[in-house]
Amino acid sequence: MEQVSFTRMSEGTRADYHFLDRLERQHAEGVADRILAALAGLEHSLEGYQVTRLEHSLQTATRAEADGADKEMIVAALIHDLGDDLAPHNHSQFAAAILRPYVREEVTWVLEMHGLFQMQFYGDRLDLPTDRHLAYADHPYFESCQRFCRDWDQESFDPSYPTQPLSHFEPLLREIFARPPFDPAILKEQNG
């Protein structure tokens, strides 16, 4: 197996870094496969709900799609709880970071904030504040996050809801993660 010559980054040669860049680009091409595998892993994640974490994610995406959400928001709904296993205390930020290079700012903001916004639906049962999301009431994406949480996320724990399988969303997920990261056209959508 070919390897770089250095043991410290500062000692790497131009050839080393071109070699690594090629490998990193190849590795990045497999991100959709790794996300699909991580989603499938949610089938055996946090327990106690009437649906698995995978079923919850699929149901959230199904509701978003049925409600007419665009493809970026549907994929966001699909992966919104992907961080439950690795980042249980900041799973919202985890999901937003994964999606950030491929979608407009609104979508990543909604993902990043959905954990806070969800507290309005259950925080009082744990003696936690339910109104912290109101600090963002003047934010341009406030209503978008409200919709995400109210209409899709907090509704998606119903074992009888007709939910699309992961295979249904796979082409859409692959499309989003095949985009060039930080594409200026996406950035333009964010700002305009």
GROMACS .gro file of C-alpha atoms in nm:
model
  192
    1MET     CA    1   0.000   0.000   0.000
    2GLU     CA    2   0.132   0.336  -0.102
    3GLN     CA    3   0.176   0.584   0.181
    4VAL     CA    4   0.308   0.934   0.239
    5SER     CA    5   0.670   0.988   0.339
    6PHE     CA    6   0.607   1.205   0.644
    7THR     CA    7   0.529   1.149   1.012
    8ARG     CA    8   0.461   1.520   1.069
    9MET     CA    9   0.237   1.722   0.840
   10SER     CA   10   0.496   2.000   0.816
   11GLU     CA   11   0.741   1.752   0.659
   12GLY     CA   12   0.513   1.642   0.375
   13THR     CA   13   0.618   1.694   0.017
   14ARG     CA   14   0.415   1.829  -0.271
   15ALA     CA   15   0.386   1.473  -0.405
   16ASP     CA   16   0.262   1.351  -0.064
   17TYR     CA   17  -0.015   1.608  -0.056
   18HIS     CA   18  -0.121   1.551  -0.416
   19PHE     CA   19  -0.138   1.178  -0.340
   20LEU     CA   20  -0.350   1.242  -0.027
   21ASP     CA   21  -0.572   1.487  -0.212
   22ARG     CA   22  -0.650   1.219  -0.472
   23LEU     CA   23  -0.733   0.965  -0.199
   24GLU     CA   24  -0.946   1.215  -0.006
   25ARG     CA   25  -1.145   1.301  -0.319
   26GLN     CA   26  -1.209   0.931  -0.383
   27HIS     CA   27  -1.310   0.883  -0.020
   28ALA     CA   28  -1.549   1.180  -0.034
   29GLU     CA   29  -1.726   1.023  -0.332
   30GLY     CA   30  -1.846   0.749  -0.093
   31VAL     CA   31  -2.014   0.982   0.157
   32ALA     CA   32  -2.367   0.892   0.040
   33ASP     CA   33  -2.292   0.522   0.095
   34ARG     CA   34  -2.166   0.591   0.446
   35ILE     CA   35  -2.469   0.806   0.529
   36LEU     CA   36  -2.702   0.533   0.404
   37ALA     CA   37  -2.518   0.281   0.622
   38ALA     CA   38  -2.541   0.515   0.922
   39LEU     CA   39  -2.912   0.562   0.863
   40ALA     CA   40  -2.960   0.185   0.845
   41GLY     CA   41  -2.774   0.164   1.177
   42LEU     CA   42  -3.046   0.373   1.338
   43GLU     CA   43  -3.263   0.061   1.320
   44HIS     CA   44  -3.071  -0.057   1.631
   45SER     CA   45  -3.019   0.270   1.813
   46LEU     CA   46  -3.189   0.444   2.105
   47GLU     CA   47  -3.488   0.240   2.222
   48GLY     CA   48  -3.810   0.318   2.407
   49TYR     CA   49  -4.011   0.480   2.130
   50GLN     CA   50  -4.289   0.302   1.940
   51VAL     CA   51  -4.075   0.329   1.626
   52THR     CA   52  -3.702   0.284   1.572
   53ARG     CA   53  -3.484   0.588   1.515
   54LEU     CA   54  -3.464   0.481   1.149
   55GLU     CA   55  -3.842   0.460   1.122
   56HIS     CA   56  -3.867   0.803   1.286
   57SER     CA   57  -3.621   0.948   1.034
   58LEU     CA   58  -3.802   0.788   0.741
   59GLN     CA   59  -4.137   0.904   0.872
   60THR     CA   60  -4.010   1.259   0.913
   61ALA     CA   61  -3.882   1.259   0.555
   62THR     CA   62  -4.206   1.103   0.430
   63ARG     CA   63  -4.408   1.376   0.600
   64ALA     CA   64  -4.182   1.646   0.456
   65GLU     CA   65  -4.218   1.503   0.108
   66ALA     CA   66  -4.597   1.469   0.141
   67ASP     CA   67  -4.612   1.830   0.259
   68GLY     CA   68  -4.437   1.953  -0.055
   69ALA     CA   69  -4.094   2.023   0.092
   70ASP     CA   70  -3.809   2.065  -0.155
   71LYS     CA   71  -3.542   1.797  -0.195
   72GLU     CA   72  -3.292   1.967   0.035
   73MET     CA   73  -3.542   1.981   0.319
   74ILE     CA   74  -3.652   1.621   0.258
   75VAL     CA   75  -3.293   1.500   0.287
   76ALA     CA   76  -3.253   1.716   0.598
   77ALA     CA   77  -3.560   1.548   0.746
   78LEU     CA   78  -3.412   1.211   0.660
   79ILE     CA   79  -3.079   1.270   0.832
   80HIS     CA   80  -3.188   1.507   1.110
   81ASP     CA   81  -3.125   1.255   1.390
   82LEU     CA   82  -2.824   1.084   1.235
   83GLY     CA   83  -2.610   1.204   1.524
   84ASP     CA   84  -2.816   1.036   1.797
   85ASP     CA   85  -2.552   0.766   1.849
   86LEU     CA   86  -2.230   0.966   1.816
   87ALA     CA   87  -2.342   1.308   1.937
   88PRO     CA   88  -2.642   1.258   2.165
   89HIS     CA   89  -2.604   1.600   2.327
   90ASN     CA   90  -2.552   1.792   2.004
   91HIS     CA   91  -2.709   1.570   1.742
   92SER     CA   92  -2.872   1.870   1.576
   93GLN     CA   93  -2.539   2.040   1.510
   94PHE     CA   94  -2.390   1.707   1.398
   95ALA     CA   95  -2.655   1.662   1.127
   96ALA     CA   96  -2.624   2.025   1.017
   97ALA     CA   97  -2.246   1.991   0.980
   98ILE     CA   98  -2.284   1.683   0.759
   99LEU     CA   99  -2.530   1.855   0.526
  100ARG     CA  100  -2.384   2.210   0.530
  101PRO     CA  101  -2.156   2.181   0.222
  102TYR     CA  102  -2.441   2.063  -0.001
  103VAL     CA  103  -2.750   2.274   0.078
  104ARG     CA  104  -2.865   2.630   0.136
  105GLU     CA  105  -2.819   2.805   0.469
  106GLU     CA  106  -3.186   2.779   0.566
  107VAL     CA  107  -3.170   2.399   0.568
  108THR     CA  108  -2.862   2.380   0.787
  109TRP     CA  109  -3.002   2.639   1.026
  110VAL     CA  110  -3.321   2.436   1.066
  111LEU     CA  111  -3.121   2.121   1.133
  112GLU     CA  112  -2.891   2.297   1.376
  113MET     CA  113  -3.181   2.441   1.574
  114HIS     CA  114  -3.437   2.159   1.560
  115GLY     CA  115  -3.333   2.012   1.897
  116LEU     CA  116  -3.397   2.342   2.071
  117PHE     CA  117  -3.726   2.397   1.889
  118GLN     CA  118  -3.846   2.046   1.976
  119MET     CA  119  -3.837   2.134   2.347
  120GLN     CA  120  -4.162   2.332   2.304
  121PHE     CA  121  -4.345   2.002   2.263
  122TYR     CA  122  -4.215   1.816   2.567
  123GLY     CA  123  -3.978   2.021   2.782
  124ASP     CA  124  -4.241   2.091   3.048
  125ARG     CA  125  -4.271   1.715   3.116
  126LEU     CA  126  -3.906   1.722   3.219
  127ASP     CA  127  -3.929   2.054   3.404
  128LEU     CA  128  -3.727   2.220   3.129
  129PRO     CA  129  -3.803   2.549   2.956
  130THR     CA  130  -4.025   2.522   2.650
  131ASP     CA  131  -3.976   2.873   2.514
  132ARG     CA  132  -3.603   2.909   2.446
  133HIS     CA  133  -3.670   2.885   2.073
  134LEU     CA  134  -3.861   3.215   2.098
  135ALA     CA  135  -3.527   3.394   2.128
  136TYR     CA  136  -3.505   3.334   1.753
  137ALA     CA  137  -3.856   3.459   1.670
  138ASP     CA  138  -3.716   3.737   1.449
  139HIS     CA  139  -3.476   3.506   1.263
  140PRO     CA  140  -3.559   3.469   0.893
  141TYR     CA  141  -3.572   3.088   0.925
  142PHE     CA  142  -3.776   3.074   1.246
  143GLU     CA  143  -4.100   2.972   1.071
  144SER     CA  144  -3.919   2.714   0.862
  145CYS     CA  145  -3.783   2.548   1.176
  146GLN     CA  146  -4.124   2.570   1.342
  147ARG     CA  147  -4.278   2.390   1.044
  148PHE     CA  148  -4.004   2.126   1.042
  149CYS     CA  149  -4.055   2.048   1.409
  150ARG     CA  150  -4.431   2.095   1.437
  151ASP     CA  151  -4.543   1.927   1.116
  152TRP     CA  152  -4.278   1.663   1.052
  153ASP     CA  153  -4.039   1.583   1.337
  154GLN     CA  154  -4.256   1.580   1.649
  155GLU     CA  155  -4.536   1.404   1.458
  156SER     CA  156  -4.318   1.115   1.342
  157PHE     CA  157  -4.344   0.855   1.616
  158ASP     CA  158  -4.653   0.678   1.481
  159PRO     CA  159  -4.604   0.308   1.397
  160SER     CA  160  -4.918   0.309   1.182
  161TYR     CA  161  -4.816   0.602   0.959
  162PRO     CA  162  -4.755   0.487   0.597
  163THR     CA  163  -4.382   0.554   0.575
  164GLN     CA  164  -4.160   0.533   0.270
  165PRO     CA  165  -3.863   0.292   0.291
  166LEU     CA  166  -3.502   0.408   0.284
  167SER     CA  167  -3.474   0.292  -0.078
  168HIS     CA  168  -3.735   0.552  -0.174
  169PHE     CA  169  -3.511   0.835  -0.049
  170GLU     CA  170  -3.179   0.690  -0.164
  171PRO     CA  171  -3.175   0.857  -0.510
  172LEU     CA  172  -3.253   1.195  -0.356
  173LEU     CA  173  -2.987   1.154  -0.089
  174ARG     CA  174  -2.732   1.050  -0.352
  175GLU     CA  175  -2.825   1.353  -0.565
  176ILE     CA  176  -2.769   1.596  -0.279
  177PHE     CA  177  -2.440   1.441  -0.166
  178ALA     CA  178  -2.310   1.422  -0.524
  179ARG     CA  179  -2.316   1.801  -0.546
  180PRO     CA  180  -1.984   1.982  -0.540
  181PRO     CA  181  -1.930   2.092  -0.180
  182PHE     CA  182  -1.983   2.463  -0.120
  183ASP     CA  183  -2.107   2.513  -0.476
  184PRO     CA  184  -2.139   2.888  -0.548
  185ALA     CA  185  -2.486   2.827  -0.695
  186ILE     CA  186  -2.595   2.690  -0.356
  187LEU     CA  187  -2.432   2.983  -0.180
  188LYS     CA  188  -2.621   3.217  -0.410
  189GLU     CA  189  -2.946   3.050  -0.308
  190GLN     CA  190  -2.847   3.111   0.053
  191ASN     CA  191  -2.794   3.481   0.001
  192GLY     CA  192  -3.050   3.559  -0.262
   0.00000   0.00000   0.00000
